[in-house]
Short mmCIF file of C-alpha atoms in Angstrom, two decimals:
data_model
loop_
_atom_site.label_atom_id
_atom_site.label_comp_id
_atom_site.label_asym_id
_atom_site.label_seq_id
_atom_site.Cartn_x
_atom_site.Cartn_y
_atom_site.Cartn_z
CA UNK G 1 -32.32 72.52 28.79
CA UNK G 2 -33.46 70.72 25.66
CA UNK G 3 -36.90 69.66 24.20
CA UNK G 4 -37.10 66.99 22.19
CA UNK G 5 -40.55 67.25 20.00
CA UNK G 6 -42.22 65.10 17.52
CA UNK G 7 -43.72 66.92 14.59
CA UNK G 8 -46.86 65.57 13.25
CA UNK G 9 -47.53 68.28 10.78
CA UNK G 10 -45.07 70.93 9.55
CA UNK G 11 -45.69 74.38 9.79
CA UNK G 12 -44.38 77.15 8.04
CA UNK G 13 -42.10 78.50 11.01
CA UNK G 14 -40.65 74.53 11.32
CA UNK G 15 -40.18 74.37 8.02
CA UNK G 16 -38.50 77.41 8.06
CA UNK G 17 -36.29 76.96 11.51
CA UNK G 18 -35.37 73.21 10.04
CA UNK G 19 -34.37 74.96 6.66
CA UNK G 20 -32.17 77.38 9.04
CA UNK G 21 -30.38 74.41 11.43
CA UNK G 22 -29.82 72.24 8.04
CA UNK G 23 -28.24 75.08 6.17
CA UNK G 24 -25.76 75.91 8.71
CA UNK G 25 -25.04 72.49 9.53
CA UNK G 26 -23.51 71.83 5.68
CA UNK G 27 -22.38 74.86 5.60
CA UNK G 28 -19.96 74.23 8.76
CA UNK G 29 -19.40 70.66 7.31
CA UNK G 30 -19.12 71.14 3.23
CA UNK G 31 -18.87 74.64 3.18
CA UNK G 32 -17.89 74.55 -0.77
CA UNK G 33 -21.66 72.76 -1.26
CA UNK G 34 -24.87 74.95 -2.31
CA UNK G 35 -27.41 74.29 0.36
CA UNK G 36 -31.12 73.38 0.04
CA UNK G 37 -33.76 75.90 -0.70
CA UNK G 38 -36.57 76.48 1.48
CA UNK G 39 -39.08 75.48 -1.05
CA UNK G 40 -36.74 72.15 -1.55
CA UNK G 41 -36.49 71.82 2.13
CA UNK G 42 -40.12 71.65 2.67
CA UNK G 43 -41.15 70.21 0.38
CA UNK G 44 -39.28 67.23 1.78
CA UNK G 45 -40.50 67.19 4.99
CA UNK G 46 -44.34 67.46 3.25
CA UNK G 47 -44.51 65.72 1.12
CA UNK G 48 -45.05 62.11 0.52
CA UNK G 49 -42.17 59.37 -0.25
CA UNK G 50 -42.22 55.77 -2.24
CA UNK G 51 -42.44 53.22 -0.15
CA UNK G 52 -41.83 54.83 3.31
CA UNK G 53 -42.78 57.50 6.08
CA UNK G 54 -41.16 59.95 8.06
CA UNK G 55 -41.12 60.64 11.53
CA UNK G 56 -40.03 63.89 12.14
CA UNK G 57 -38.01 65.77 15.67
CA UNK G 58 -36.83 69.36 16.97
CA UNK G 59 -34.98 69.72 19.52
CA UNK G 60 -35.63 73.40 21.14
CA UNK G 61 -33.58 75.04 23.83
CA UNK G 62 -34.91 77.55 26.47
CA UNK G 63 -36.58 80.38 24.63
CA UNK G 64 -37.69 78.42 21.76
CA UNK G 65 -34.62 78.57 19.36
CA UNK G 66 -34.35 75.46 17.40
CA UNK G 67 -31.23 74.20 17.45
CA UNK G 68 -31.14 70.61 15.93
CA UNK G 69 -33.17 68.72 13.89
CA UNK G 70 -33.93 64.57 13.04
CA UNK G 71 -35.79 62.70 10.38
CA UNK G 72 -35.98 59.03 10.41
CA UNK G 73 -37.41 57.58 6.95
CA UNK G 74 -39.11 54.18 7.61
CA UNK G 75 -39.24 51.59 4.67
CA UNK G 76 -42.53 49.89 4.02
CA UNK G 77 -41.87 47.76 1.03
CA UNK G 78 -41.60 44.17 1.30
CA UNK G 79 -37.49 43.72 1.20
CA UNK G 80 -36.78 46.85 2.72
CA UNK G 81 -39.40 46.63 5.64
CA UNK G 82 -36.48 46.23 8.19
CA UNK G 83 -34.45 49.30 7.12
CA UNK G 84 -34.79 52.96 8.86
CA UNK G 85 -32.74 55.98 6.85
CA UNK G 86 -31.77 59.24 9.34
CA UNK G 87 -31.19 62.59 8.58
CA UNK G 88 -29.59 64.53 11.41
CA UNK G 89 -28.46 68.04 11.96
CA UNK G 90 -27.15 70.23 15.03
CA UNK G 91 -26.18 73.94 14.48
CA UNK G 92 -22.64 74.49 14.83
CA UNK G 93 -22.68 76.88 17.89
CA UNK G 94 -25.13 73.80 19.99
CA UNK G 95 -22.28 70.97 19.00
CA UNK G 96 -20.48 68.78 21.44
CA UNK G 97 -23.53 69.86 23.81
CA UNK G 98 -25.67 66.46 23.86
CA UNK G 99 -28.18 67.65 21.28
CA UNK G 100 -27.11 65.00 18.48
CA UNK G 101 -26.78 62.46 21.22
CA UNK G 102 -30.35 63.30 22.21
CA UNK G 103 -31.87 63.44 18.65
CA UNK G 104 -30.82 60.55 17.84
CA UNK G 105 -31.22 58.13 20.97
CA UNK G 106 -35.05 59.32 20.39
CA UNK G 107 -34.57 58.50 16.63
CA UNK G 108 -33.19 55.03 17.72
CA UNK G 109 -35.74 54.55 20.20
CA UNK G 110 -38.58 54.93 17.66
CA UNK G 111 -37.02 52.45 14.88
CA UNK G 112 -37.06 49.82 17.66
CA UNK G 113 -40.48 50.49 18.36
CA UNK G 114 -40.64 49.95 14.81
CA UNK G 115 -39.00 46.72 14.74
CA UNK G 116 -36.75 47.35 12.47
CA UNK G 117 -33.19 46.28 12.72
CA UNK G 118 -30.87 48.87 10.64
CA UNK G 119 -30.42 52.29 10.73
CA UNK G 120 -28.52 53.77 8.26
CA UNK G 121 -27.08 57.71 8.07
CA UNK G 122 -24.34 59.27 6.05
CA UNK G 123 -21.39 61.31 6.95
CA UNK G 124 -19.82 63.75 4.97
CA UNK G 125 -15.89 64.10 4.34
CA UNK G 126 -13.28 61.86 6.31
CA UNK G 127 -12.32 62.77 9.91
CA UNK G 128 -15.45 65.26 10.02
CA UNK G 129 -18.01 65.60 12.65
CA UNK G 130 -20.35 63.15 11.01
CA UNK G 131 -17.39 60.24 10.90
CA UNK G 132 -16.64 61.11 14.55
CA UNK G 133 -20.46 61.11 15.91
CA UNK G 134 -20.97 57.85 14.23
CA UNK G 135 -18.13 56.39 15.72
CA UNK G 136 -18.98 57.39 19.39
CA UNK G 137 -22.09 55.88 18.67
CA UNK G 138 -21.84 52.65 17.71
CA UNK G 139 -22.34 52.80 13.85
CA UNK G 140 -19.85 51.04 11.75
CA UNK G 141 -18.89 52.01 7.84
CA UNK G 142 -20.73 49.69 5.54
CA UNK G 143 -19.76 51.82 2.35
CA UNK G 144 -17.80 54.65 1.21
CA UNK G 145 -19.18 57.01 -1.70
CA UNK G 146 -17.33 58.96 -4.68
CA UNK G 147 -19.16 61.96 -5.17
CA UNK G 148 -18.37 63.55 -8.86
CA UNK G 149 -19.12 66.65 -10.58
CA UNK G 150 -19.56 67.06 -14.16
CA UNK G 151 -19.36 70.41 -15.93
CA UNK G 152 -22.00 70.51 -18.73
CA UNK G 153 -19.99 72.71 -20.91
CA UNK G 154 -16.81 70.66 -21.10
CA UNK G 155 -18.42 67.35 -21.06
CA UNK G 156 -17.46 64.86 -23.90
CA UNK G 157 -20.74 63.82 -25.26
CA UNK G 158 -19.31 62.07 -28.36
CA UNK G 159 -20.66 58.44 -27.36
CA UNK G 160 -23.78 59.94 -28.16
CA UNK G 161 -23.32 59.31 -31.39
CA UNK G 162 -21.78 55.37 -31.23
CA UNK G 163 -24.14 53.49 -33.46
CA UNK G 164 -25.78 50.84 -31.94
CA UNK G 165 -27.50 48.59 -34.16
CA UNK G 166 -30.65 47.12 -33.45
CA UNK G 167 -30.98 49.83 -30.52
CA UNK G 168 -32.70 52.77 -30.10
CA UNK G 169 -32.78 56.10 -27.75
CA UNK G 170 -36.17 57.32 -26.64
CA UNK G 171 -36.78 59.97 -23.70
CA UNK G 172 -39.38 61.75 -21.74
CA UNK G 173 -39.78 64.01 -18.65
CA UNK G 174 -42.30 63.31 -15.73
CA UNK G 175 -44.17 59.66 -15.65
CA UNK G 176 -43.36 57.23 -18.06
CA UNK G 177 -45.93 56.64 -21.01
CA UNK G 178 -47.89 53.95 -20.55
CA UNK G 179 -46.58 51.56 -23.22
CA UNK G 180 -43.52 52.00 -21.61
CA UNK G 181 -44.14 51.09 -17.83
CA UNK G 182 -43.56 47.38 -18.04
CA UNK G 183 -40.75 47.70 -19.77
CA UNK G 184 -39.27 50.41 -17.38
CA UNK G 185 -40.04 48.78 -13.93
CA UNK G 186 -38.39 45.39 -15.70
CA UNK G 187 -35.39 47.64 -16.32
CA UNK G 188 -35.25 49.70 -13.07
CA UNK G 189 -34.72 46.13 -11.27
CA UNK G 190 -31.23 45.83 -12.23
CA UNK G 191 -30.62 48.63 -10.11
CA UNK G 192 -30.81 45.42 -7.31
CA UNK G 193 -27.47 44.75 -8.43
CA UNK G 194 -25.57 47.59 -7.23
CA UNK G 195 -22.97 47.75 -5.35
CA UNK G 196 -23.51 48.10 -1.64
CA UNK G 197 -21.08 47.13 0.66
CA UNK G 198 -21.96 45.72 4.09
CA UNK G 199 -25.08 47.67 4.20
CA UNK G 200 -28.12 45.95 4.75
CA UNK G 201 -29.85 47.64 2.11
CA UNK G 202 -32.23 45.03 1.02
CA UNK G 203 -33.99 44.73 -2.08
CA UNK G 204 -36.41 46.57 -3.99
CA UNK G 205 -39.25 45.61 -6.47
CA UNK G 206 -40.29 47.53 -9.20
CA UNK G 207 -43.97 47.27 -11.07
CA UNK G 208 -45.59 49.34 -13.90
CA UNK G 209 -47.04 51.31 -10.76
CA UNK G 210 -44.14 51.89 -8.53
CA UNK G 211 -42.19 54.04 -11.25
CA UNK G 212 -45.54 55.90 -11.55
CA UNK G 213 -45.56 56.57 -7.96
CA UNK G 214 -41.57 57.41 -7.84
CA UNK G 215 -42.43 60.13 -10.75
CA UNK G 216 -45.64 61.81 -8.78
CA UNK G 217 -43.39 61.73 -5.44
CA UNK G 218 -41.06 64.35 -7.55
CA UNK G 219 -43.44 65.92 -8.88
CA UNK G 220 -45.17 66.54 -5.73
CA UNK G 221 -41.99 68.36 -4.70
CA UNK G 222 -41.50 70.16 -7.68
CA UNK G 223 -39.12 68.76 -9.00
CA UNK G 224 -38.34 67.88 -12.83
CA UNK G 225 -37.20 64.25 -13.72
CA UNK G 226 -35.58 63.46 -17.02
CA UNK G 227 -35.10 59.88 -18.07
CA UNK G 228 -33.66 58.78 -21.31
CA UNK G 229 -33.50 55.13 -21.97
CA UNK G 230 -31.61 52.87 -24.95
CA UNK G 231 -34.70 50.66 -26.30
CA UNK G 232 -34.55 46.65 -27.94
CA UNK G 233 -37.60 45.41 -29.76
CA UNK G 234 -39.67 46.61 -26.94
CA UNK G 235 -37.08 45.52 -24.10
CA UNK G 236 -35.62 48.82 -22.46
CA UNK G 237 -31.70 47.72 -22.14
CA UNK G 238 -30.67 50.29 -20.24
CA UNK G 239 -31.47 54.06 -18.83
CA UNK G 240 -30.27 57.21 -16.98
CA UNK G 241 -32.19 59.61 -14.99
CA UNK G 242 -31.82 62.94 -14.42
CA UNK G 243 -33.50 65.08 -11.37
CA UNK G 244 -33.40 69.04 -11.37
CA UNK G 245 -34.70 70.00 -8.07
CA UNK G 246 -36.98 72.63 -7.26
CA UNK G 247 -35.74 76.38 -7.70
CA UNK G 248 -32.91 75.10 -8.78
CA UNK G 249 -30.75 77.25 -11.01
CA UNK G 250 -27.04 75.14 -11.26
CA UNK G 251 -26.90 71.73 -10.48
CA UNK G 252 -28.50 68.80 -11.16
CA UNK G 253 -28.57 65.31 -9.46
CA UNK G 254 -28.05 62.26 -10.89
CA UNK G 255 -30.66 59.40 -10.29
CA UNK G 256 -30.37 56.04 -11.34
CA UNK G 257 -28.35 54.63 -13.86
CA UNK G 258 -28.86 50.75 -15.49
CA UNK G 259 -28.14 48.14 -17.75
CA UNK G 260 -29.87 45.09 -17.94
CA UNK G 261 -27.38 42.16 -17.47
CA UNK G 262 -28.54 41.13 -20.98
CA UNK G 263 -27.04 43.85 -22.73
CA UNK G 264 -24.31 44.84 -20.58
CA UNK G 265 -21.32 44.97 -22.70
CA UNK G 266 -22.17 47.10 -25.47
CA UNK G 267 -21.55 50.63 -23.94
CA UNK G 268 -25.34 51.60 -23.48
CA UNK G 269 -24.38 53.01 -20.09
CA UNK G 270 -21.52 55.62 -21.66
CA UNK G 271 -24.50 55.84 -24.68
CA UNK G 272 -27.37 57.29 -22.68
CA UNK G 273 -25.71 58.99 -20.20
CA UNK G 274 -23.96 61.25 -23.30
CA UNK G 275 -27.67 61.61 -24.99
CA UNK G 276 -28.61 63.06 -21.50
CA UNK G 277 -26.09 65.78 -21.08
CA UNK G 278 -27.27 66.97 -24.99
CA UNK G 279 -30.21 66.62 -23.79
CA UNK G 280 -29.52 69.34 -20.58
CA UNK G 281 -27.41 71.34 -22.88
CA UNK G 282 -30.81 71.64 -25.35
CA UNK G 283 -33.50 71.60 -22.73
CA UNK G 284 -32.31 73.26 -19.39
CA UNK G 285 -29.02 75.49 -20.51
CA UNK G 286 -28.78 76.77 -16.94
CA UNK G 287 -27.77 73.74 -15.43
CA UNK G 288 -23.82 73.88 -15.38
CA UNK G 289 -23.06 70.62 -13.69
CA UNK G 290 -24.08 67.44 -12.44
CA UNK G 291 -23.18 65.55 -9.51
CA UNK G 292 -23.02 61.74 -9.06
CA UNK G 293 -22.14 59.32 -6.72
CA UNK G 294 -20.51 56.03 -6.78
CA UNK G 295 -19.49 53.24 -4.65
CA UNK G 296 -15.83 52.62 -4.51
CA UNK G 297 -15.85 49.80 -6.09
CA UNK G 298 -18.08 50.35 -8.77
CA UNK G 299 -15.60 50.52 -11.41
CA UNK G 300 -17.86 49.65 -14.90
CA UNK G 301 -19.56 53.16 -13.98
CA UNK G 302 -17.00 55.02 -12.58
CA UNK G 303 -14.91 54.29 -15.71
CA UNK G 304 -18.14 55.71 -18.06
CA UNK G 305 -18.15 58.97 -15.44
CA UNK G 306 -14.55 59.70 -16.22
CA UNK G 307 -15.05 59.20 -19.55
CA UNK G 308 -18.01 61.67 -19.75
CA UNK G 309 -15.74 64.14 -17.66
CA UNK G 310 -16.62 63.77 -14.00
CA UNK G 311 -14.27 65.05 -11.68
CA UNK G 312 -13.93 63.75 -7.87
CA UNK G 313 -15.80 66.21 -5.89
CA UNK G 314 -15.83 64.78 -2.30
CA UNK G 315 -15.81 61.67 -0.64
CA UNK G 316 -19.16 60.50 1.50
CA UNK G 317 -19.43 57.64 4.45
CA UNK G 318 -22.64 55.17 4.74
CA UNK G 319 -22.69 54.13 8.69
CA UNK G 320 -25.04 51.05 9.40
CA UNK G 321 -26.04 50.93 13.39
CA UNK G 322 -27.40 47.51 13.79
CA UNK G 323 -30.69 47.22 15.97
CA UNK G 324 -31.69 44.40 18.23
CA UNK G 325 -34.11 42.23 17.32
CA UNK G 326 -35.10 40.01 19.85
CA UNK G 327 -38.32 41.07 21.72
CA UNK G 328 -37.48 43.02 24.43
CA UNK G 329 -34.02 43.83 23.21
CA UNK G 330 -32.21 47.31 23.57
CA UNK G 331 -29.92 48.96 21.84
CA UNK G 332 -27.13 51.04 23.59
CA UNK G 333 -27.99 54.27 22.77
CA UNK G 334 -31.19 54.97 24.92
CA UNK G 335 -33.24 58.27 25.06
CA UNK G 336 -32.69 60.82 27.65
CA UNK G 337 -36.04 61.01 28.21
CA UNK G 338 -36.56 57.50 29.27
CA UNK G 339 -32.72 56.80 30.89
#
């Protein structure tokens, strides 16, 4: 028999049994990949996120053991007010046992109750459990992911020192300075832009006050953000951001990287992107790598990535199960509880 729960607030022993389901899980699925931290682990499930909430599941077998584990992030900005993001993990010796199937039929149930009409997840690696699960479900592939891996100390940072006339770099770590907000949040809108397949991803709007809140949302966690950003008489033109998670002693992750359409053309992208790995090389010599993702067909920035040195790593599926929206509508996957 399995319980599904909710969890309203997380205790140290689920924080600690989701950290142990969601370790083995990528472990039996990208076995080559370093796996979350407990301090990283909770602090996701704690704390709070930009723009969204979480609703949070264990499922529990006889005895107590947890044995799989859901999350389903819930948009709340206008634009992105329909969309629902899950996060779903069963431990390898409880697969093909109608735990996933459970999870996320109560997963589904609650985004319809939240009226929203996508749910998104990612898969891992082609022909893997993830792909197949989706499949069986009813998800369809709305995008396909390059993940790349850069090693710091064979990088080629030489396009940090292009001269750009009438530009200049300018960096910082944490919140933006204030005389710099406007000018960020105008920049971090060409992220709108990206590609993004057949997902319905939406849109999202950035003010002086939303990159302040996406700064104290890492910092809540612990983690360290690094931005550096190419600068036009007072216009930001472009910038790339850097996140070194908590307790983390290797890798870092790659945030957002922009352009404004404006000044596309001029290599800013390849520009800050090269400052930044000096910068990790000055600042934070343990970090050996970074990985990055990037849509298939993403080519402008998947041509500066090679350039830099990123290798491909892995390969990553977005799945899209569309939700009814019609009052009274339901979708075919349909808790256990309630079937």
């Amino acid at each position: 028999m399995i319980r599904i729960a909710p969890v309203s607030r997380v205790s140290a022993e689920q924080s600690a049994a989701w950290h142990t389901v969601v370790v083995a899980s990528l472990a039996g699925d990208l076995p080559d990949e370093p796996g979350p931290t407990p301090k990283q682990v909770h602090a996701q499930l704690t704390a709070a996120g930009l723009d969204s909430r979480r609703l949070l599941w264990l499922a529990t077998e006889t005895g107590g053991a947890v044995v799989g584990v859901a999350g389903l992030r819930l948009f709340t900005s206008p634009g992105q007010d329909h969309l629902a993001e899950l996060e779903l993990h069963v431990h390898p010796d409880r697969r093909r046992s109608g735990v996933g199937s459970q999870l996320l039929a109560t997963a589904v149930f609650a985004a319809e109750v939240e009226q929203r009409r996508s749910l998104l997840t990612a898969a891992a690696a082609d022909g893997g459990p993830g792909d197949a699960f989706c499949a069986a479900h009813g998800f369809r592939r709305v995008l396909t992911l390059d993940h790349l891996l850069l090693d710091i100390a064979r990088a080629d940072d030489a396009a940090a020192d292009t001269e750009h006339p009438g530009y200049e770099l300018t960096g910082w770590t944490g919140t933006v300075s204030d005389d710099l907000a406007d000018a960020f949040a105008a920049a971090k809108n060409a992220m709108n832009d990206m590609p993004t397949g057949d997902m319905d991803y939406g849109s999202q709007a950035w003010t002086a006050d939303r990159v302040r809140a996406m700064a104290k949302v890492l910092a809540d966690r612990g983690d360290t953000l690094l931005t550096i950003a190419a600068l036009r008489k007072g216009e930001m033109a472009g910038y790339t951001e850097i996140v070194i998670r908590a307790g983390e002693t290797r890798r870092a992750l790659q945030y957002d990287t922009a352009v404004v359409p404006a000044h596309r053309g001029h290599g800013l992208g390849l520009w800050v992107k090269a400052a930044m790995v000096r910068r990790l090389r000055a600042e934070h010599p343990g970090i050996a790598e970074i990985e990055t993702d990037n849509a298939q067909d993403n080519t402008h920035m998947l041509a500066v990535n090679r350039r830099l040195g990123f290798r491909s790593h892995r390969r990553s599926h977005e799945y899209q199960l569309d939700l009814p929206t019609t009052p009274g509508g339901t979708s075919k996957v349909i808790p256990s509880w309630i079937a």
